[in-house]
């Protein structure tokens, strides 16, 4: 079971290093790091303070028949405080978001109610009514800042409810997500455009026209920072801020994709479609592992321990991985929860480091206990639910110092720090260049020319201008055709050079 | 049915009193830390940049001499003091912390060529071009010394006149003998007015001499006939001798590996030898563009500092071919002597412009008392920078040094010359029968022969 912990070790590209001294030095150093990773893994056995929760039934009883009331009877007082329903019928379906430590929650009702709650003390820190539709809420790097996607624009608020920024460039935003390592606020708006903005200095890093129409299904893969959009044609596309064309396009469902969720290890993705199927995908091979029939999951969420929550109507279904190994996954029913009939579930989200799932629904929000879903041992340097304000300030400074540039977002983040052929700033492959070229040509073709008056609006001139714009768009990409002939000539030259005797090699034609 | 849910009691996870430390919990699971390689790389880049920001190696200059500084000696028992001698016969003892002269030892009529201190720190031996060897009693440093800035003048304890001018002197470790280099190699005792032993080979003068720190009876010398000789005092003639292409200006033994010695050569490189097998150099350290005048090892044995005629001071790793660091100033002219301080923190250089300069051995080191947390952070920065220092972005920052224009241009010229030599060599090899042209590795190329 130590195999996943040895991911810490650097994989050295042996053949790319010609410097023998450096190679041996690096090899010995990496061995040392491997040893330290192993000893760190051994700590798990003895020094971790808490153990994971579990739900074990005996005999013929099934785990999914266990109700929340049964759980409340068996569990201690502190945990049973985490089961509650907050009924707020006036303000519409609620979306919620937790901070990374699970301590604070922001709940945003459709009719404009924003509430910032401290979950440990069940204390309402601040609530404001913005008097506009709120479509999504997201925390920034800590509980001091949160963003709300409102009717026309997205806004950033401080902890005491003051509006700090109005993000006009993005237009009417449908979904907001924050990429923690890169300090990027990603959003998709009503016309299907993807925006990435660096919140440390406010600059817009990328605005990408996806070209696939309006969508409000957007999720971030925490393992590598790519954003996945689910479209109405059934495709899931993955994006990074540095390219205009998607990294991956997967045809997942025959109908529209309702929801996407990522496992924290980055290898699994769950998607649900309107045809009442839930599919689990392996992202390393982009293959479907499992299909679950029966219900249309409007919202999906993975917990830290790998439990999958699917919400449909007023029914929450929790699926657990019944196979113990990490290579094969078999999701089966673990627990259920059905709420009062009138409550339509809007968003499900597992609370980090707790065995709790937060449910945002049309009549407010609730929280129920799911034993075994949260990571029992937190690391104080990563996310500390018991943070003091001094620790929070220090952590903010360290997070800013470790902020990664947007170029580090890639499908396989382990390539960073390795030697060539993978460079840190990825040079786009030929296919990527072609895709980007096509996107640029489409954009040039679809721009609208200003209608001129006073006899200057001749159709011949219009077509000429349009052709010019397409040519300009093509010109920014170097000609691919030339390379073929040039490389052919070089290859011929090289073959001829190989036949020459050694002493005449320096007279061979060099192109 | 067994159910357990996570419930953390606040008492277990927070401190009891405000005077306690905050509680910290660790979980090294990599799935809690996405993109940790990228974060580590970013930290390496930041550490490299910070190192450059804090790199201020020059600490201060000690002026007082009226002519170029020709040699220095360090007292192994007293870290704060350094002896230096100049070309007009002026010998001074400096206090490094206040950078002032503690006392002077006047007496020499001409240039002082060699300076050395006995291992117990009591006797200072100096020799010069006026054919004399003088012994001085080193004043004991007392508490008053640091506050009182009066300059004392010390009388020599003994003065021995001899037949020829001297070039260098070195004192035996844990013994009473010292060796002088002049027309021959002579071994003296403190109490005798004439040498007790003398070695001669050929007619050329001996330029430098150095006793081995591990074996008190072994010493290495270099002569103006481009040779390096190792003598054993118990034998009557030389133990080993090699002749090189250019003469060696100075020799230093590695204090941690006493069988290895490094020779500072006139052709701008330093050659590290194993004293037992001198036919091939263990390592060639090339970075100076002009003659290397002096060399001294760090007490850790892992680095040595060299001063060269090209107005720069370089610090080399003991097994590396290129320098880790270069120090230069517009005001520093030809460097004639360098010393590494006995606590491995400072480097001293004495140059032609009559100044002794004090530099930090690690340019971005924070001096003074460092808190343990700061120390840990520095160590972490060092380790993470070393992990990624071969990658292009980090390498560019870590390797960057500003070079004075003459050295920069000279390095460019040397590079083109070497490139053209190598190209010619390759072509000669391509046009001749395979195996006829054999290149000797650089480690052997500069050694002409070993003579017994």
mmCIF file of C-alpha atoms in Angstrom, chain B residues 89-342:
data_model
loop_
_atom_site.group_PDB
_atom_site.id
_atom_site.type_symbol
_atom_site.label_atom_id
_atom_site.label_comp_id
_atom_site.label_asym_id
_atom_site.label_seq_id
_atom_site.Cartn_x
_atom_site.Cartn_y
_atom_site.Cartn_z
ATOM 1 C CA UNK B 89 58.860 44.608 5.140
ATOM 2 C CA UNK B 90 55.855 45.621 7.203
ATOM 3 C CA UNK B 91 54.287 42.776 9.196
ATOM 4 C CA UNK B 92 51.019 43.362 11.017
ATOM 5 C CA UNK B 93 48.611 41.448 13.154
ATOM 6 C CA UNK B 94 45.008 42.380 12.388
ATOM 7 C CA UNK B 95 41.869 41.964 14.445
ATOM 8 C CA UNK B 96 39.294 40.825 11.893
ATOM 9 C CA UNK B 97 36.189 41.875 13.782
ATOM 10 C CA UNK B 98 37.242 45.498 14.114
ATOM 11 C CA UNK B 99 39.412 45.391 11.004
ATOM 12 C CA UNK B 100 42.255 47.219 12.730
ATOM 13 C CA UNK B 101 45.905 46.532 13.315
ATOM 14 C CA UNK B 102 46.584 45.112 16.747
ATOM 15 C CA UNK B 103 50.350 45.233 16.584
ATOM 16 C CA UNK B 104 53.170 45.592 14.121
ATOM 17 C CA UNK B 105 56.387 43.649 13.768
ATOM 18 C CA UNK B 106 58.885 45.966 12.152
ATOM 19 C CA UNK B 107 62.332 44.807 11.261
ATOM 20 C CA UNK B 108 62.564 43.430 7.763
ATOM 21 C CA UNK B 109 64.519 45.546 5.328
ATOM 22 C CA UNK B 110 63.129 44.209 2.070
ATOM 23 C CA UNK B 111 60.039 42.451 0.929
ATOM 24 C CA UNK B 112 58.706 39.796 3.273
ATOM 25 C CA UNK B 113 58.166 36.672 1.241
ATOM 26 C CA UNK B 114 56.918 34.156 3.755
ATOM 27 C CA UNK B 115 54.954 34.223 6.969
ATOM 28 C CA UNK B 116 53.911 31.343 9.162
ATOM 29 C CA UNK B 117 52.756 30.688 12.694
ATOM 30 C CA UNK B 118 53.653 27.718 14.860
ATOM 31 C CA UNK B 119 50.803 25.386 15.728
ATOM 32 C CA UNK B 120 50.553 26.521 19.345
ATOM 33 C CA UNK B 121 50.272 30.100 18.188
ATOM 34 C CA UNK B 122 53.216 31.518 20.115
ATOM 35 C CA UNK B 123 55.881 32.001 17.492
ATOM 36 C CA UNK B 124 55.604 33.879 14.219
ATOM 37 C CA UNK B 125 58.251 33.104 11.621
ATOM 38 C CA UNK B 126 58.927 35.460 8.750
ATOM 39 C CA UNK B 127 61.449 35.426 5.969
ATOM 40 C CA UNK B 128 62.266 37.842 3.229
ATOM 41 C CA UNK B 129 64.469 38.990 0.429
ATOM 42 C CA UNK B 130 66.913 40.498 2.878
ATOM 43 C CA UNK B 131 68.231 36.964 3.530
ATOM 44 C CA UNK B 132 66.962 36.897 7.103
ATOM 45 C CA UNK B 133 64.596 34.712 9.020
ATOM 46 C CA UNK B 134 63.036 36.377 12.009
ATOM 47 C CA UNK B 135 61.119 34.769 14.864
ATOM 48 C CA UNK B 136 58.670 36.861 16.842
ATOM 49 C CA UNK B 137 56.788 36.237 20.012
ATOM 50 C CA UNK B 138 53.077 36.635 19.339
ATOM 51 C CA UNK B 139 51.355 38.697 22.028
ATOM 52 C CA UNK B 140 48.614 36.881 23.862
ATOM 53 C CA UNK B 141 45.263 38.430 23.054
ATOM 54 C CA UNK B 142 43.711 39.816 26.227
ATOM 55 C CA UNK B 143 40.385 41.459 26.874
ATOM 56 C CA UNK B 144 42.003 44.838 26.750
ATOM 57 C CA UNK B 145 43.172 44.349 23.210
ATOM 58 C CA UNK B 146 39.797 44.827 21.603
ATOM 59 C CA UNK B 147 39.120 48.136 23.287
ATOM 60 C CA UNK B 148 42.581 49.622 23.169
ATOM 61 C CA UNK B 149 43.589 50.575 19.679
ATOM 62 C CA UNK B 150 47.180 51.406 20.431
ATOM 63 C CA UNK B 151 49.578 49.943 17.988
ATOM 64 C CA UNK B 152 52.339 48.025 19.617
ATOM 65 C CA UNK B 153 55.645 47.416 18.024
ATOM 66 C CA UNK B 154 57.156 44.104 18.861
ATOM 67 C CA UNK B 155 60.828 43.305 18.844
ATOM 68 C CA UNK B 156 61.928 40.072 17.215
ATOM 69 C CA UNK B 157 62.743 37.252 19.525
ATOM 70 C CA UNK B 158 65.414 35.908 17.179
ATOM 71 C CA UNK B 159 66.968 36.864 13.892
ATOM 72 C CA UNK B 160 68.935 34.495 11.704
ATOM 73 C CA UNK B 161 70.916 35.688 8.694
ATOM 74 C CA UNK B 162 71.644 33.297 5.886
ATOM 75 C CA UNK B 163 73.307 33.161 2.509
ATOM 76 C CA UNK B 164 70.458 33.717 0.106
ATOM 77 C CA UNK B 165 67.087 35.376 -0.159
ATOM 78 C CA UNK B 166 64.075 33.361 0.861
ATOM 79 C CA UNK B 167 60.919 32.740 -1.092
ATOM 80 C CA UNK B 168 58.598 31.004 1.338
ATOM 81 C CA UNK B 169 58.382 29.540 4.797
ATOM 82 C CA UNK B 170 56.117 27.006 6.450
ATOM 83 C CA UNK B 171 55.938 25.601 9.938
ATOM 84 C CA UNK B 172 55.637 21.943 10.835
ATOM 85 C CA UNK B 173 52.393 20.813 12.446
ATOM 86 C CA UNK B 174 52.876 19.919 16.096
ATOM 87 C CA UNK B 175 56.615 20.313 15.944
ATOM 88 C CA UNK B 176 59.477 22.680 16.354
ATOM 89 C CA UNK B 177 60.774 22.679 12.829
ATOM 90 C CA UNK B 178 60.051 25.065 10.044
ATOM 91 C CA UNK B 179 61.132 24.951 6.415
ATOM 92 C CA UNK B 180 62.282 27.808 4.234
ATOM 93 C CA UNK B 181 62.395 27.900 0.481
ATOM 94 C CA UNK B 182 65.235 29.737 -1.201
ATOM 95 C CA UNK B 183 68.102 28.475 -3.292
ATOM 96 C CA UNK B 184 67.530 25.127 -1.583
ATOM 97 C CA UNK B 185 64.983 23.708 0.788
ATOM 98 C CA UNK B 186 66.224 24.244 4.326
ATOM 99 C CA UNK B 187 64.826 22.870 7.582
ATOM 100 C CA UNK B 188 65.388 24.958 10.710
ATOM 101 C CA UNK B 189 64.774 24.577 14.392
ATOM 102 C CA UNK B 190 63.552 27.462 16.511
ATOM 103 C CA UNK B 191 66.634 27.511 18.662
ATOM 104 C CA UNK B 192 69.368 27.005 16.081
ATOM 105 C CA UNK B 193 70.787 29.796 13.988
ATOM 106 C CA UNK B 194 71.496 27.631 10.982
ATOM 107 C CA UNK B 195 69.424 25.002 9.274
ATOM 108 C CA UNK B 196 69.470 21.506 10.677
ATOM 109 C CA UNK B 197 68.823 19.867 7.309
ATOM 110 C CA UNK B 198 68.842 20.901 3.711
ATOM 111 C CA UNK B 199 67.702 19.340 0.480
ATOM 112 C CA UNK B 200 68.858 20.173 -2.952
ATOM 113 C CA UNK B 201 67.972 19.019 -6.396
ATOM 114 C CA UNK B 202 69.370 20.689 -9.447
ATOM 115 C CA UNK B 203 70.239 24.349 -9.520
ATOM 116 C CA UNK B 204 66.823 25.956 -9.436
ATOM 117 C CA UNK B 205 65.332 27.779 -6.517
ATOM 118 C CA UNK B 206 62.437 26.510 -4.516
ATOM 119 C CA UNK B 207 59.430 28.795 -4.696
ATOM 120 C CA UNK B 208 56.955 27.507 -2.162
ATOM 121 C CA UNK B 209 56.797 24.974 0.617
ATOM 122 C CA UNK B 210 53.960 23.407 2.608
ATOM 123 C CA UNK B 211 53.955 20.877 5.417
ATOM 124 C CA UNK B 212 51.390 18.084 5.450
ATOM 125 C CA UNK B 213 48.798 18.511 8.224
ATOM 126 C CA UNK B 214 48.378 14.781 8.738
ATOM 127 C CA UNK B 215 51.960 13.547 8.548
ATOM 128 C CA UNK B 216 54.267 16.018 10.297
ATOM 129 C CA UNK B 217 57.354 14.828 8.453
ATOM 130 C CA UNK B 218 56.114 15.217 4.904
ATOM 131 C CA UNK B 219 56.257 18.435 2.976
ATOM 132 C CA UNK B 220 55.600 19.486 -0.585
ATOM 133 C CA UNK B 221 57.590 22.076 -2.459
ATOM 134 C CA UNK B 222 57.490 23.620 -5.861
ATOM 135 C CA UNK B 223 60.507 24.890 -7.708
ATOM 136 C CA UNK B 224 61.130 27.272 -10.561
ATOM 137 C CA UNK B 225 62.061 24.376 -12.848
ATOM 138 C CA UNK B 226 58.301 23.623 -13.000
ATOM 139 C CA UNK B 227 58.463 20.725 -10.628
ATOM 140 C CA UNK B 228 56.513 19.651 -7.584
ATOM 141 C CA UNK B 229 58.482 17.618 -5.086
ATOM 142 C CA UNK B 230 57.379 15.775 -1.979
ATOM 143 C CA UNK B 231 60.042 15.342 0.694
ATOM 144 C CA UNK B 232 60.105 13.194 3.761
ATOM 145 C CA UNK B 233 62.242 14.615 6.551
ATOM 146 C CA UNK B 234 63.258 11.213 7.690
ATOM 147 C CA UNK B 235 64.830 10.418 4.300
ATOM 148 C CA UNK B 236 67.751 12.241 2.801
ATOM 149 C CA UNK B 237 66.322 12.840 -0.646
ATOM 150 C CA UNK B 238 63.007 13.518 -2.302
ATOM 151 C CA UNK B 239 60.200 10.979 -2.045
ATOM 152 C CA UNK B 240 58.318 11.935 -5.226
ATOM 153 C CA UNK B 241 58.822 14.479 -7.907
ATOM 154 C CA UNK B 242 56.969 15.451 -11.033
ATOM 155 C CA UNK B 243 57.763 18.009 -13.657
ATOM 156 C CA UNK B 244 54.926 19.952 -15.239
ATOM 157 C CA UNK B 245 54.670 22.261 -18.184
ATOM 158 C CA UNK B 246 54.336 25.443 -16.156
ATOM 159 C CA UNK B 247 55.566 26.353 -12.719
ATOM 160 C CA UNK B 248 53.483 26.022 -9.605
ATOM 161 C CA UNK B 249 53.078 29.119 -7.513
ATOM 162 C CA UNK B 250 51.608 27.612 -4.397
ATOM 163 C CA UNK B 251 50.541 24.305 -2.899
ATOM 164 C CA UNK B 252 47.937 23.416 -0.292
ATOM 165 C CA UNK B 253 47.205 20.116 1.404
ATOM 166 C CA UNK B 254 43.600 19.088 1.998
ATOM 167 C CA UNK B 255 43.161 19.197 5.803
ATOM 168 C CA UNK B 256 40.478 16.507 5.764
ATOM 169 C CA UNK B 257 42.209 14.189 3.289
ATOM 170 C CA UNK B 258 45.893 14.778 4.014
ATOM 171 C CA UNK B 259 47.146 12.608 1.170
ATOM 172 C CA UNK B 260 45.680 14.985 -1.404
ATOM 173 C CA UNK B 261 47.270 18.223 -2.385
ATOM 174 C CA UNK B 262 46.276 20.936 -4.793
ATOM 175 C CA UNK B 263 48.793 22.997 -6.724
ATOM 176 C CA UNK B 264 48.108 26.487 -8.015
ATOM 177 C CA UNK B 265 49.742 26.734 -11.386
ATOM 178 C CA UNK B 266 51.008 29.515 -13.604
ATOM 179 C CA UNK B 267 48.740 28.495 -16.496
ATOM 180 C CA UNK B 268 45.588 29.536 -14.633
ATOM 181 C CA UNK B 269 44.431 26.135 -13.433
ATOM 182 C CA UNK B 270 44.806 24.271 -10.186
ATOM 183 C CA UNK B 271 45.750 20.615 -10.186
ATOM 184 C CA UNK B 272 44.665 18.284 -7.416
ATOM 185 C CA UNK B 273 46.958 15.321 -6.901
ATOM 186 C CA UNK B 274 46.975 12.264 -4.741
ATOM 187 C CA UNK B 275 50.338 12.511 -2.996
ATOM 188 C CA UNK B 276 50.906 8.796 -3.325
ATOM 189 C CA UNK B 277 50.401 8.654 -7.063
ATOM 190 C CA UNK B 278 51.548 11.792 -8.756
ATOM 191 C CA UNK B 279 51.666 10.754 -12.403
ATOM 192 C CA UNK B 280 48.111 11.864 -13.022
ATOM 193 C CA UNK B 281 46.167 14.733 -11.547
ATOM 194 C CA UNK B 282 42.958 13.740 -9.792
ATOM 195 C CA UNK B 283 41.156 16.833 -10.917
ATOM 196 C CA UNK B 284 41.898 19.933 -12.931
ATOM 197 C CA UNK B 285 40.188 23.105 -11.741
ATOM 198 C CA UNK B 286 40.004 25.549 -14.554
ATOM 199 C CA UNK B 287 38.449 28.942 -14.364
ATOM 200 C CA UNK B 288 41.093 31.555 -13.860
ATOM 201 C CA UNK B 289 42.346 33.321 -16.946
ATOM 202 C CA UNK B 290 45.715 34.271 -15.568
ATOM 203 C CA UNK B 291 48.289 32.775 -13.216
ATOM 204 C CA UNK B 292 46.945 31.487 -9.904
ATOM 205 C CA UNK B 293 49.063 33.023 -7.186
ATOM 206 C CA UNK B 294 47.839 31.438 -3.988
ATOM 207 C CA UNK B 295 45.566 28.692 -2.760
ATOM 208 C CA UNK B 296 44.151 27.742 0.627
ATOM 209 C CA UNK B 297 41.804 24.988 1.711
ATOM 210 C CA UNK B 298 38.769 25.416 3.897
ATOM 211 C CA UNK B 299 38.983 23.580 7.242
ATOM 212 C CA UNK B 300 36.095 21.397 6.061
ATOM 213 C CA UNK B 301 38.285 20.146 3.243
ATOM 214 C CA UNK B 302 35.407 20.531 0.791
ATOM 215 C CA UNK B 303 36.381 23.791 -0.830
ATOM 216 C CA UNK B 304 39.396 25.864 -1.523
ATOM 217 C CA UNK B 305 39.929 29.475 -2.362
ATOM 218 C CA UNK B 306 42.352 30.740 -4.979
ATOM 219 C CA UNK B 307 43.648 34.187 -5.740
ATOM 220 C CA UNK B 308 44.918 34.964 -9.152
ATOM 221 C CA UNK B 309 46.886 37.490 -11.107
ATOM 222 C CA UNK B 310 43.668 38.336 -13.004
ATOM 223 C CA UNK B 311 42.357 40.349 -10.041
ATOM 224 C CA UNK B 312 39.782 37.853 -8.873
ATOM 225 C CA UNK B 313 39.309 35.447 -6.023
ATOM 226 C CA UNK B 314 37.544 32.177 -6.791
ATOM 227 C CA UNK B 315 36.162 29.452 -4.568
ATOM 228 C CA UNK B 316 36.270 25.930 -5.999
ATOM 229 C CA UNK B 317 34.746 22.693 -4.725
ATOM 230 C CA UNK B 318 37.452 20.158 -3.905
ATOM 231 C CA UNK B 319 36.342 17.731 -6.615
ATOM 232 C CA UNK B 320 34.778 20.061 -9.151
ATOM 233 C CA UNK B 321 36.270 21.413 -12.310
ATOM 234 C CA UNK B 322 34.757 24.862 -12.157
ATOM 235 C CA UNK B 323 34.480 27.523 -9.536
ATOM 236 C CA UNK B 324 31.420 27.890 -7.401
ATOM 237 C CA UNK B 325 31.938 31.576 -6.793
ATOM 238 C CA UNK B 326 33.997 34.507 -8.002
ATOM 239 C CA UNK B 327 34.723 37.667 -6.052
ATOM 240 C CA UNK B 328 36.076 40.775 -7.673
ATOM 241 C CA UNK B 329 36.088 44.509 -7.090
ATOM 242 C CA UNK B 330 37.205 47.412 -9.207
ATOM 243 C CA UNK B 331 39.640 48.428 -6.494
ATOM 244 C CA UNK B 332 41.182 45.025 -5.974
ATOM 245 C CA UNK B 333 44.283 44.601 -8.108
ATOM 246 C CA UNK B 334 46.468 41.539 -8.506
ATOM 247 C CA UNK B 335 45.710 39.116 -5.704
ATOM 248 C CA UNK B 336 48.878 37.690 -4.211
ATOM 249 C CA UNK B 337 47.663 35.762 -1.222
ATOM 250 C CA UNK B 338 44.392 34.265 0.008
ATOM 251 C CA UNK B 339 43.406 32.538 3.202
ATOM 252 C CA UNK B 340 40.277 30.702 4.251
ATOM 253 C CA UNK B 341 39.338 31.539 7.821
ATOM 254 C CA UNK B 342 39.480 28.742 10.362
#
